[in-house]
Short mmCIF file of N, CA, C and O in Angstrom, two decimals:
data_model
loop_
_atom_site.label_atom_id
_atom_site.label_comp_id
_atom_site.label_asym_id
_atom_site.label_seq_id
_atom_site.Cartn_x
_atom_site.Cartn_y
_atom_site.Cartn_z
N GLN A 67 0.80 -1.30 -0.29
CA GLN A 67 0.32 -0.36 0.14
C GLN A 67 0.97 1.16 0.24
O GLN A 67 2.05 1.31 0.76
N ALA A 68 0.42 2.39 -0.85
CA ALA A 68 1.41 3.37 -0.86
C ALA A 68 0.73 4.18 0.53
O ALA A 68 -0.22 4.28 1.26
N ARG A 69 2.08 4.99 0.99
CA ARG A 69 1.94 5.69 2.56
C ARG A 69 1.90 7.24 1.99
O ARG A 69 2.80 7.62 1.08
N MET A 70 1.58 8.11 2.43
CA MET A 70 1.40 9.66 2.35
C MET A 70 2.07 10.02 3.59
O MET A 70 2.14 9.64 4.53
N THR A 71 3.34 10.85 2.94
CA THR A 71 4.13 11.50 4.07
C THR A 71 4.17 12.99 3.84
O THR A 71 3.50 13.73 2.77
N ASP A 72 4.36 13.64 5.03
CA ASP A 72 4.31 15.34 4.81
C ASP A 72 5.38 15.65 4.36
O ASP A 72 6.61 14.91 4.33
N PHE A 73 5.55 16.40 2.99
CA PHE A 73 6.50 17.18 2.49
C PHE A 73 6.63 18.65 2.52
O PHE A 73 5.48 19.11 2.13
N SER A 74 7.90 18.99 2.66
CA SER A 74 7.87 20.74 2.72
C SER A 74 8.87 21.11 1.87
O SER A 74 10.06 20.29 1.88
N ALA A 75 9.10 22.18 1.37
CA ALA A 75 10.19 22.76 0.15
C ALA A 75 9.72 24.19 0.50
O ALA A 75 8.78 24.84 0.61
N SER A 76 10.84 25.03 0.13
CA SER A 76 11.02 26.06 -0.06
C SER A 76 10.64 26.65 -1.62
O SER A 76 11.28 25.89 -2.44
N VAL A 77 9.78 27.32 -1.70
CA VAL A 77 8.99 27.62 -2.98
C VAL A 77 9.61 29.18 -3.52
O VAL A 77 9.46 29.97 -2.60
N VAL A 78 10.39 29.24 -4.56
CA VAL A 78 11.05 30.56 -4.94
C VAL A 78 10.13 31.02 -6.04
O VAL A 78 9.85 30.18 -7.58
N SER A 79 9.72 32.23 -6.22
CA SER A 79 8.91 32.66 -7.43
C SER A 79 9.82 33.22 -8.48
O SER A 79 10.40 34.21 -8.03
N GLU A 80 9.98 33.01 -9.43
CA GLU A 80 10.90 33.32 -10.78
C GLU A 80 9.70 33.99 -11.70
O GLU A 80 9.30 32.74 -12.59
N PRO A 81 9.96 35.03 -12.44
CA PRO A 81 9.31 35.22 -13.69
C PRO A 81 9.94 34.20 -14.75
O PRO A 81 11.28 34.18 -14.80
N VAL A 82 9.14 33.85 -15.68
CA VAL A 82 9.64 33.15 -16.81
C VAL A 82 9.43 33.92 -18.02
O VAL A 82 7.84 34.21 -18.32
N THR A 83 9.88 34.13 -18.92
CA THR A 83 9.92 34.79 -20.42
C THR A 83 9.83 33.74 -21.33
O THR A 83 10.73 32.97 -21.29
N CYS A 84 9.24 34.24 -22.39
CA CYS A 84 9.46 33.40 -23.72
C CYS A 84 9.68 34.17 -25.14
O CYS A 84 8.98 35.16 -25.00
N SER A 85 10.47 34.06 -25.47
CA SER A 85 10.58 34.65 -27.01
C SER A 85 10.61 33.67 -27.93
O SER A 85 10.71 32.48 -27.98
N ILE A 86 9.47 34.05 -29.03
CA ILE A 86 9.11 33.31 -30.14
C ILE A 86 9.45 33.84 -31.71
O ILE A 86 9.27 35.03 -31.78
N GLY A 87 9.84 33.07 -32.33
CA GLY A 87 10.15 33.34 -33.67
C GLY A 87 9.38 32.73 -35.00
O GLY A 87 9.49 31.35 -34.55
N GLY A 88 8.76 33.07 -35.82
CA GLY A 88 8.05 32.30 -36.65
C GLY A 88 8.21 32.98 -38.24
O GLY A 88 8.33 33.91 -38.23
N ILE A 89 7.86 32.14 -39.08
CA ILE A 89 7.55 33.03 -40.51
C ILE A 89 6.18 32.24 -40.94
O ILE A 89 5.47 31.42 -40.79
N LEU A 90 5.98 33.46 -41.87
CA LEU A 90 4.61 33.03 -42.77
C LEU A 90 4.79 32.73 -44.02
O LEU A 90 5.53 33.01 -44.54
N VAL A 91 4.15 31.59 -44.32
CA VAL A 91 4.49 30.73 -45.43
C VAL A 91 3.17 30.98 -46.67
O VAL A 91 2.11 30.43 -46.12
N HIS A 92 3.30 31.42 -47.63
CA HIS A 92 2.06 31.66 -48.53
C HIS A 92 1.80 30.27 -49.78
O HIS A 92 0.81 30.53 -50.50
N HIS A 93 2.88 29.45 -49.48
CA HIS A 93 2.78 28.45 -50.58
C HIS A 93 3.79 27.38 -50.14
O HIS A 93 4.41 27.70 -49.15
N SER A 94 3.20 26.18 -50.37
CA SER A 94 3.56 24.71 -49.75
C SER A 94 5.06 24.32 -50.55
O SER A 94 5.76 23.10 -50.63
N ALA A 95 5.44 25.20 -51.64
CA ALA A 95 6.80 24.77 -52.54
C ALA A 95 7.91 24.68 -51.54
O ALA A 95 8.94 24.55 -52.49
N ALA A 96 8.25 25.32 -50.89
CA ALA A 96 9.66 25.77 -49.74
C ALA A 96 10.04 24.48 -49.36
O ALA A 96 9.36 23.42 -48.97
N GLU A 97 11.55 24.39 -49.20
CA GLU A 97 11.96 23.07 -48.75
C GLU A 97 12.02 23.39 -47.28
O GLU A 97 12.24 24.70 -46.74
N PHE A 98 12.16 22.03 -46.51
CA PHE A 98 12.17 22.25 -45.03
C PHE A 98 13.39 22.77 -44.78
O PHE A 98 13.10 23.81 -43.88
N ASP A 99 14.56 22.91 -45.26
CA ASP A 99 15.81 23.15 -44.85
C ASP A 99 15.66 24.83 -45.01
O ASP A 99 16.06 25.66 -43.59
N ASP A 100 14.97 25.46 -45.65
CA ASP A 100 14.87 26.90 -46.34
C ASP A 100 13.93 27.59 -44.84
O ASP A 100 14.19 28.33 -44.62
N LEU A 101 12.74 26.61 -44.65
CA LEU A 101 11.46 27.03 -43.74
C LEU A 101 12.44 27.07 -42.48
O LEU A 101 12.22 28.17 -41.30
N TYR A 102 13.23 26.07 -41.81
CA TYR A 102 13.77 25.63 -40.46
C TYR A 102 14.43 27.00 -40.24
O TYR A 102 14.62 27.79 -39.32
N ARG A 103 15.73 27.22 -41.45
CA ARG A 103 16.70 28.43 -41.46
C ARG A 103 16.09 29.69 -41.27
O ARG A 103 16.50 30.24 -40.27
N GLN A 104 15.46 29.79 -41.86
CA GLN A 104 14.49 31.43 -41.45
C GLN A 104 13.71 31.48 -40.26
O GLN A 104 13.59 32.56 -39.89
N ALA A 105 13.11 30.51 -39.90
CA ALA A 105 12.33 30.34 -38.55
C ALA A 105 13.19 30.59 -37.44
O ALA A 105 13.30 31.39 -36.52
N ASP A 106 14.55 29.80 -37.62
CA ASP A 106 15.70 30.34 -36.67
C ASP A 106 16.05 31.36 -36.48
O ASP A 106 16.29 31.95 -35.38
N ALA A 107 16.32 32.09 -37.88
CA ALA A 107 16.62 33.42 -37.69
C ALA A 107 15.61 34.39 -37.33
O ALA A 107 16.05 35.21 -36.26
N ALA A 108 14.24 34.10 -37.09
CA ALA A 108 13.47 34.88 -36.62
C ALA A 108 13.46 34.66 -35.15
O ALA A 108 13.37 35.73 -34.45
N LEU A 109 13.45 33.61 -34.57
CA LEU A 109 13.75 33.30 -33.33
C LEU A 109 15.01 34.06 -32.76
O LEU A 109 14.68 34.78 -31.64
N TYR A 110 16.14 33.84 -33.20
CA TYR A 110 17.16 34.61 -32.90
C TYR A 110 17.05 36.37 -32.86
O TYR A 110 17.67 36.64 -31.92
N GLU A 111 16.53 36.73 -33.91
CA GLU A 111 15.87 38.09 -33.77
C GLU A 111 15.35 38.34 -32.68
O GLU A 111 15.49 39.66 -32.29
N ALA A 112 14.18 37.55 -32.39
CA ALA A 112 13.47 37.91 -31.01
C ALA A 112 14.25 38.03 -29.72
O ALA A 112 14.09 38.80 -29.18
N LYS A 113 15.33 37.07 -29.73
CA LYS A 113 16.14 37.10 -28.42
C LYS A 113 17.04 38.11 -28.60
O LYS A 113 17.04 38.42 -27.50
N ARG A 114 17.26 38.49 -29.36
CA ARG A 114 17.99 39.83 -29.50
C ARG A 114 17.59 41.34 -29.08
O ARG A 114 18.07 41.94 -28.63
N ALA A 115 16.21 40.87 -29.42
CA ALA A 115 14.94 42.25 -29.47
C ALA A 115 14.93 42.55 -27.87
O ALA A 115 14.45 43.38 -27.28
N GLY A 116 15.17 41.50 -26.97
CA GLY A 116 14.73 41.42 -25.66
C GLY A 116 13.91 40.54 -25.13
O GLY A 116 13.55 39.42 -25.82
N ARG A 117 13.66 40.54 -23.98
CA ARG A 117 12.78 39.24 -23.12
C ARG A 117 11.33 39.74 -23.81
O ARG A 117 10.87 40.60 -24.23
N ALA A 118 10.56 38.30 -23.55
CA ALA A 118 9.35 38.35 -23.99
C ALA A 118 8.87 38.82 -25.39
O ALA A 118 7.94 39.69 -25.42
N ARG A 119 9.61 38.71 -26.19
CA ARG A 119 9.22 39.34 -28.08
C ARG A 119 8.85 38.30 -28.88
O ARG A 119 9.23 36.99 -28.67
N PHE A 120 8.33 38.32 -29.68
CA PHE A 120 7.49 37.66 -30.67
C PHE A 120 7.80 38.33 -32.09
O PHE A 120 7.69 39.34 -32.17
N ILE A 121 8.27 37.69 -33.06
CA ILE A 121 8.76 37.92 -34.55
C ILE A 121 8.55 37.06 -35.02
O ILE A 121 8.24 36.05 -35.22
N LEU A 122 7.70 37.69 -36.20
CA LEU A 122 6.74 36.80 -37.21
C LEU A 122 7.35 37.36 -38.70
O LEU A 122 7.18 38.75 -38.83
N SER A 123 7.91 37.08 -39.58
CA SER A 123 8.56 37.28 -40.51
C SER A 123 8.13 36.51 -41.83
O SER A 123 7.60 35.53 -41.71
N GLU A 124 8.04 37.27 -42.79
CA GLU A 124 7.43 36.44 -44.21
C GLU A 124 8.35 35.67 -44.62
O GLU A 124 9.89 36.01 -44.33
N PHE A 125 8.17 34.25 -45.05
CA PHE A 125 9.00 33.40 -46.04
C PHE A 125 9.69 34.24 -47.24
O PHE A 125 9.06 34.82 -48.14
N ARG A 126 10.97 34.17 -47.24
CA ARG A 126 11.57 34.42 -48.67
C ARG A 126 12.17 33.51 -49.49
O ARG A 126 13.17 32.61 -48.77
N THR A 127 11.92 33.42 -50.57
CA THR A 127 12.62 32.22 -51.39
C THR A 127 13.61 32.88 -51.66
O THR A 127 14.04 33.98 -51.55
N ASN A 128 14.70 32.00 -52.36
CA ASN A 128 16.01 32.16 -52.39
C ASN A 128 16.23 33.51 -53.50
O ASN A 128 16.90 34.28 -53.48
N GLU A 129 15.42 33.57 -54.53
CA GLU A 129 15.11 34.78 -55.50
C GLU A 129 15.16 36.04 -54.69
O GLU A 129 15.60 36.99 -54.94
N THR A 130 13.98 36.22 -53.57
CA THR A 130 14.02 37.58 -53.07
C THR A 130 15.08 37.74 -52.11
O THR A 130 15.44 38.93 -52.04
N GLU A 131 15.73 36.67 -51.62
CA GLU A 131 16.76 36.99 -50.71
C GLU A 131 18.19 37.26 -51.47
O GLU A 131 18.67 38.22 -50.94
N ASN A 132 18.28 36.95 -52.92
CA ASN A 132 19.18 37.36 -53.31
C ASN A 132 19.13 38.78 -54.30
O ASN A 132 20.03 39.05 -54.77
N GLY A 133 17.95 39.44 -54.21
CA GLY A 133 17.68 40.84 -54.59
C GLY A 133 16.09 40.73 -55.44
O GLY A 133 15.95 41.61 -55.76
#
């Protein structure tokens, strides 16, 4: 049989923040590696901008990235 025992612990309250980066894709012809790379770049842009940030970018094809 399971026994219940008293348990006590000191609880420390710390704020938690989250930075999120994402991309908007208007077509499904994109390669996974390109989607992943641009979403990752958006995440790091959010992190550089400070705490609790959300960055949403439009997906850029290789043609629009190069000019």
